[in-house]
Short mmCIF file of C-alpha atoms in Angstrom, two decimals:
data_model
loop_
_atom_site.label_atom_id
_atom_site.label_comp_id
_atom_site.label_asym_id
_atom_site.label_seq_id
_atom_site.Cartn_x
_atom_site.Cartn_y
_atom_site.Cartn_z
CA UNK A 1 -18.89 -16.82 14.67
CA UNK A 2 -17.05 -17.10 18.01
CA UNK A 3 -18.35 -20.23 19.73
CA UNK A 4 -19.90 -23.54 18.67
CA UNK A 5 -21.95 -25.38 21.30
CA UNK A 6 -21.85 -29.01 20.22
CA UNK A 7 -25.06 -30.91 20.92
CA UNK A 8 -23.67 -34.44 20.57
CA UNK A 9 -19.98 -34.77 21.36
CA UNK A 10 -18.87 -37.86 19.44
CA UNK A 11 -20.88 -37.01 16.31
CA UNK A 12 -19.28 -33.62 15.73
CA UNK A 13 -17.30 -33.96 12.44
CA UNK A 14 -13.54 -33.84 12.93
CA UNK A 15 -13.15 -31.73 9.76
CA UNK A 16 -15.54 -29.12 11.10
CA UNK A 17 -13.77 -29.14 14.47
CA UNK A 18 -10.43 -28.64 12.69
CA UNK A 19 -11.83 -25.77 10.63
CA UNK A 20 -13.09 -24.13 13.83
CA UNK A 21 -9.69 -24.47 15.46
CA UNK A 22 -7.91 -22.93 12.46
CA UNK A 23 -10.38 -20.02 12.47
CA UNK A 24 -10.09 -19.68 16.29
CA UNK A 25 -13.75 -20.51 16.82
CA UNK A 26 -14.11 -22.20 20.20
CA UNK A 27 -15.89 -25.56 20.38
CA UNK A 28 -17.62 -26.65 23.60
CA UNK A 29 -19.28 -29.99 24.41
CA UNK A 30 -20.55 -32.07 27.32
CA UNK A 31 -19.84 -35.79 27.62
CA UNK A 32 -23.04 -37.59 26.65
CA UNK A 33 -22.02 -41.13 27.63
CA UNK A 34 -19.03 -42.59 29.40
CA UNK A 35 -18.29 -45.85 27.58
CA UNK A 36 -17.88 -44.36 24.11
CA UNK A 37 -14.65 -42.54 24.94
CA UNK A 38 -12.94 -45.89 25.46
CA UNK A 39 -13.48 -47.21 21.93
CA UNK A 40 -15.02 -44.54 19.67
CA UNK A 41 -12.86 -42.64 17.17
CA UNK A 42 -11.13 -39.65 18.81
CA UNK A 43 -12.64 -36.24 18.13
CA UNK A 44 -11.47 -32.65 18.60
CA UNK A 45 -12.81 -30.09 21.08
CA UNK A 46 -11.58 -26.93 22.81
CA UNK A 47 -13.63 -27.25 26.01
CA UNK A 48 -15.03 -30.59 27.14
CA UNK A 49 -17.05 -31.27 30.31
CA UNK A 50 -16.76 -34.89 31.45
CA UNK A 51 -18.12 -37.36 34.01
CA UNK A 52 -15.00 -37.56 36.15
CA UNK A 53 -11.32 -38.46 36.48
CA UNK A 54 -11.48 -41.80 34.64
CA UNK A 55 -12.85 -40.02 31.56
CA UNK A 56 -10.07 -37.43 31.75
CA UNK A 57 -7.44 -40.17 31.96
CA UNK A 58 -8.68 -41.96 28.84
CA UNK A 59 -8.91 -38.65 26.97
CA UNK A 60 -5.29 -37.89 27.84
CA UNK A 61 -4.28 -41.37 26.72
CA UNK A 62 -6.28 -41.77 23.49
CA UNK A 63 -6.99 -38.21 22.38
CA UNK A 64 -3.62 -36.65 23.26
CA UNK A 65 -3.80 -32.92 22.49
CA UNK A 66 -7.10 -33.03 20.56
CA UNK A 67 -9.00 -31.87 23.66
CA UNK A 68 -7.57 -28.59 24.94
CA UNK A 69 -9.45 -28.08 28.24
CA UNK A 70 -11.16 -30.79 30.29
CA UNK A 71 -13.49 -30.12 33.22
CA UNK A 72 -14.74 -32.83 35.59
CA UNK A 73 -18.37 -32.05 36.46
CA UNK A 74 -20.24 -35.39 36.58
CA UNK A 75 -23.12 -36.68 34.42
CA UNK A 76 -24.96 -33.62 33.13
CA UNK A 77 -28.47 -35.04 33.72
CA UNK A 78 -28.09 -35.60 37.48
CA UNK A 79 -30.16 -32.49 38.21
CA UNK A 80 -33.25 -34.04 36.62
CA UNK A 81 -32.72 -37.17 38.70
CA UNK A 82 -32.62 -35.16 41.92
CA UNK A 83 -35.83 -33.36 40.97
CA UNK A 84 -37.64 -36.69 40.61
CA UNK A 85 -36.12 -38.13 43.78
CA UNK A 86 -37.67 -35.23 45.70
CA UNK A 87 -41.07 -36.42 44.45
CA UNK A 88 -40.33 -40.15 44.67
CA UNK A 89 -42.95 -40.75 47.38
CA UNK A 90 -45.64 -39.67 44.90
CA UNK A 91 -44.39 -42.08 42.22
CA UNK A 92 -44.08 -44.98 44.68
CA UNK A 93 -47.79 -44.74 45.44
CA UNK A 94 -48.44 -45.80 41.84
CA UNK A 95 -46.62 -49.12 42.32
CA UNK A 96 -47.41 -52.27 44.31
CA UNK A 97 -46.23 -52.15 47.92
CA UNK A 98 -42.99 -54.13 48.27
CA UNK A 99 -40.07 -53.87 50.67
CA UNK A 100 -37.56 -53.37 47.83
CA UNK A 101 -37.78 -52.15 44.24
CA UNK A 102 -35.28 -53.37 41.65
CA UNK A 103 -34.86 -51.64 38.28
CA UNK A 104 -33.86 -54.09 35.54
CA UNK A 105 -32.33 -52.23 32.59
CA UNK A 106 -32.26 -54.26 29.39
CA UNK A 107 -30.93 -53.51 25.90
CA UNK A 108 -33.18 -53.26 22.85
CA UNK A 109 -33.78 -56.08 20.40
CA UNK A 110 -33.79 -55.56 16.64
CA UNK A 111 -36.94 -56.86 14.98
CA UNK A 112 -35.29 -58.04 11.76
CA UNK A 113 -33.81 -61.55 11.77
CA UNK A 114 -30.80 -60.57 9.63
CA UNK A 115 -30.06 -57.40 11.63
CA UNK A 116 -30.33 -59.42 14.83
CA UNK A 117 -27.73 -61.86 13.52
CA UNK A 118 -25.26 -59.00 13.11
CA UNK A 119 -25.55 -57.96 16.76
CA UNK A 120 -22.67 -59.15 18.91
CA UNK A 121 -24.02 -57.95 22.25
CA UNK A 122 -27.75 -57.23 22.05
CA UNK A 123 -28.90 -60.20 20.00
CA UNK A 124 -32.02 -62.20 20.84
CA UNK A 125 -30.12 -65.03 22.51
CA UNK A 126 -28.27 -62.68 24.88
CA UNK A 127 -31.36 -60.59 25.55
CA UNK A 128 -33.70 -63.44 26.41
CA UNK A 129 -31.19 -64.71 28.97
CA UNK A 130 -31.48 -61.39 30.80
CA UNK A 131 -35.27 -61.67 31.05
CA UNK A 132 -35.08 -65.32 32.14
CA UNK A 133 -32.56 -64.46 34.85
CA UNK A 134 -34.67 -61.55 36.10
CA UNK A 135 -37.64 -63.92 36.36
CA UNK A 136 -35.51 -66.34 38.36
CA UNK A 137 -34.60 -63.50 40.72
CA UNK A 138 -38.30 -62.66 41.06
CA UNK A 139 -38.88 -66.18 42.31
CA UNK A 140 -35.88 -66.09 44.66
CA UNK A 141 -36.77 -62.71 46.16
CA UNK A 142 -40.57 -62.46 46.56
CA UNK A 143 -40.10 -59.44 48.86
CA UNK A 144 -38.81 -57.37 45.92
CA UNK A 145 -40.61 -55.82 42.97
CA UNK A 146 -38.77 -55.83 39.62
CA UNK A 147 -39.33 -53.20 36.91
CA UNK A 148 -37.94 -54.13 33.47
CA UNK A 149 -37.19 -51.02 31.43
CA UNK A 150 -35.25 -50.14 28.29
CA UNK A 151 -35.29 -47.78 25.33
CA UNK A 152 -38.44 -49.52 24.15
CA UNK A 153 -40.38 -52.73 24.66
CA UNK A 154 -40.51 -53.82 21.00
CA UNK A 155 -39.27 -57.30 21.91
CA UNK A 156 -42.81 -58.26 22.99
CA UNK A 157 -43.76 -58.34 19.29
CA UNK A 158 -40.91 -60.68 18.32
CA UNK A 159 -42.11 -64.32 18.32
CA UNK A 160 -38.78 -65.52 19.74
CA UNK A 161 -39.69 -63.85 23.06
CA UNK A 162 -43.34 -64.93 23.26
CA UNK A 163 -42.88 -67.45 26.10
CA UNK A 164 -40.77 -65.16 28.27
CA UNK A 165 -43.20 -62.26 27.69
CA UNK A 166 -46.04 -64.45 29.01
CA UNK A 167 -43.94 -65.37 32.04
CA UNK A 168 -43.20 -61.70 32.78
CA UNK A 169 -46.91 -60.86 32.62
CA UNK A 170 -47.77 -63.76 34.94
CA UNK A 171 -45.06 -63.05 37.53
CA UNK A 172 -46.68 -61.29 40.54
CA UNK A 173 -43.62 -59.19 41.40
CA UNK A 174 -42.42 -58.33 37.88
CA UNK A 175 -43.50 -55.43 35.71
CA UNK A 176 -42.58 -54.58 32.13
CA UNK A 177 -42.56 -50.80 31.76
CA UNK A 178 -44.77 -49.73 28.84
CA UNK A 179 -45.95 -46.30 29.93
CA UNK A 180 -42.93 -44.20 28.99
CA UNK A 181 -44.64 -40.90 29.82
CA UNK A 182 -45.11 -41.91 33.44
CA UNK A 183 -42.00 -44.05 33.85
CA UNK A 184 -39.26 -41.93 32.38
CA UNK A 185 -35.59 -42.73 33.09
CA UNK A 186 -35.77 -40.25 35.97
CA UNK A 187 -38.98 -41.46 37.64
CA UNK A 188 -37.92 -45.10 37.23
CA UNK A 189 -34.62 -44.43 38.98
CA UNK A 190 -36.33 -42.34 41.67
CA UNK A 191 -38.53 -45.22 42.87
CA UNK A 192 -35.78 -47.88 42.66
CA UNK A 193 -33.50 -49.04 45.45
CA UNK A 194 -31.01 -50.85 43.22
CA UNK A 195 -30.56 -51.67 39.53
CA UNK A 196 -29.48 -54.77 37.63
CA UNK A 197 -28.39 -53.53 34.23
CA UNK A 198 -26.93 -54.54 30.94
CA UNK A 199 -24.47 -51.70 30.55
CA UNK A 200 -26.30 -48.44 29.86
CA UNK A 201 -25.71 -44.74 30.47
CA UNK A 202 -28.73 -44.70 32.79
CA UNK A 203 -26.93 -47.25 34.97
CA UNK A 204 -23.89 -44.95 35.05
CA UNK A 205 -26.09 -42.03 36.09
CA UNK A 206 -27.78 -44.06 38.80
CA UNK A 207 -24.41 -45.10 40.23
CA UNK A 208 -23.22 -41.47 40.19
CA UNK A 209 -26.46 -40.49 41.88
CA UNK A 210 -25.53 -42.59 44.90
CA UNK A 211 -27.69 -45.64 44.23
CA UNK A 212 -26.21 -49.15 43.81
CA UNK A 213 -26.03 -50.80 40.40
CA UNK A 214 -25.05 -54.31 39.34
CA UNK A 215 -23.81 -54.34 35.76
CA UNK A 216 -24.62 -57.83 34.47
CA UNK A 217 -21.77 -58.41 32.02
CA UNK A 218 -22.31 -61.99 30.88
CA UNK A 219 -21.90 -60.82 27.26
CA UNK A 220 -18.59 -59.15 28.25
CA UNK A 221 -18.78 -55.90 26.35
CA UNK A 222 -18.38 -52.78 28.52
CA UNK A 223 -16.03 -54.55 30.94
CA UNK A 224 -13.59 -55.17 28.08
CA UNK A 225 -12.98 -51.41 27.85
CA UNK A 226 -13.02 -50.26 31.46
CA UNK A 227 -13.49 -52.04 34.74
CA UNK A 228 -15.88 -50.92 37.46
CA UNK A 229 -14.52 -53.75 39.60
CA UNK A 230 -16.01 -56.83 41.21
CA UNK A 231 -18.21 -54.76 43.54
CA UNK A 232 -20.26 -53.54 40.57
CA UNK A 233 -19.74 -56.01 37.73
CA UNK A 234 -21.13 -59.56 37.68
CA UNK A 235 -20.25 -62.06 34.97
CA UNK A 236 -22.73 -64.79 35.94
CA UNK A 237 -26.17 -65.25 37.47
CA UNK A 238 -24.92 -66.72 40.77
CA UNK A 239 -22.87 -63.60 41.45
CA UNK A 240 -25.82 -61.31 40.68
CA UNK A 241 -27.93 -63.30 43.13
CA UNK A 242 -25.18 -63.11 45.76
CA UNK A 243 -24.86 -59.34 45.39
CA UNK A 244 -28.61 -58.86 45.56
CA UNK A 245 -28.79 -60.99 48.71
CA UNK A 246 -26.04 -58.90 50.28
CA UNK A 247 -27.87 -55.68 49.40
CA UNK A 248 -31.19 -56.86 50.84
CA UNK A 249 -29.45 -57.86 54.09
CA UNK A 250 -27.85 -54.44 54.61
CA UNK A 251 -28.57 -51.81 51.92
CA UNK A 252 -26.55 -48.96 53.48
CA UNK A 253 -23.46 -51.05 54.10
CA UNK A 254 -23.63 -52.53 50.59
CA UNK A 255 -23.98 -49.11 48.96
CA UNK A 256 -21.15 -47.61 51.00
CA UNK A 257 -18.75 -50.14 49.46
CA UNK A 258 -19.32 -48.49 46.08
CA UNK A 259 -18.17 -45.02 47.16
CA UNK A 260 -14.55 -45.55 46.09
CA UNK A 261 -15.75 -46.54 42.60
CA UNK A 262 -17.92 -43.42 42.40
CA UNK A 263 -14.95 -41.28 43.38
CA UNK A 264 -12.86 -42.79 40.57
CA UNK A 265 -15.42 -42.49 37.77
CA UNK A 266 -17.52 -39.48 38.72
CA UNK A 267 -16.89 -35.93 39.87
CA UNK A 268 -17.67 -35.47 43.58
CA UNK A 269 -18.37 -31.72 43.46
CA UNK A 270 -21.07 -30.44 45.80
CA UNK A 271 -22.66 -28.39 43.01
CA UNK A 272 -24.85 -29.91 40.31
CA UNK A 273 -23.08 -30.65 37.01
CA UNK A 274 -25.36 -28.24 35.14
CA UNK A 275 -24.45 -25.41 37.52
CA UNK A 276 -20.72 -26.16 37.16
CA UNK A 277 -21.14 -26.06 33.38
CA UNK A 278 -22.94 -22.71 33.49
CA UNK A 279 -20.34 -21.22 35.84
CA UNK A 280 -17.55 -22.10 33.41
#
C-alpha cells in the first residue's frame, strides 16, 4: 500500500493515520466542511486540500505539524454548483414568478423529546424562531419568494411545529422544500439570489460561489469559533431585515461588499477546486 485516499477527513482514525505515517504510506484528504476545523479534535494527514487561507491558518495554529502539506483550492463541490447555475433558467421556470428568490437554510429537528432537550443549538425552541422570522420576512417583502430547505423536513411531523407548518403552507410567497430529487442543494442554490441561513456548509459553498449569504446567528454557535464579520453575520431579526432591504435595493453593490470576506475564507483560483485537486 502506497496511498490512502481518505473519504471523510475528520473521521479518519488518528491511530490509523499514525500507522500510515510510520510505514510511509501517504494519506490524502479534502476538507469536507469549514467550521469543524475550529473545534473538532485535531487529526493527522500528509496532504490536505482546504477551502482557503483561513482554514490553513487554523490548521497551523491548532494542528501544528500534524498536517504536512496544505493546499488552498476552495470548496470541492463548487463544480456541481456551476453545472446547475448554467441550467438555472430551466429550474426557475418550475417556481412562481417573483422578482427575488431567497433560500432559507434551516437546521434539522430531532423528533425525540429527550434528544431535543440535549441540543444546544438546533433544539425546537431555536428552530421554530427561524421559521417564524422567515414568515415575518415573507410579509415584509411580498416581492420575494422564500424557499425553506434543510437536510430533511421531519419537523412537520413534530406537534410542537404544527402551527408554524400551517402558516408556511398558507403563506403565498413561502415554500417548504419537500421534493429533494428536484430541489437538491445545487438546484436550490442555482435559482436563489440570496440565502438566509443557520450556519451550514451549503451556506459556505454559496458564499464561495459568489452569491450573498446572511448567517443568522441568534443562537451564537458558529460565530463563537470564527467570524465572517458584520457584513455576513446577523445576531437579531432587525439586522437580517436591514441586510435584506439593502440587498433588494442594490443587489450588485451589496454582493460586492462581501468580496473581501470571500478572499479571506476561500481560495480565489481561476480553476475549479476539483481540477486543482486532480492536478496535484
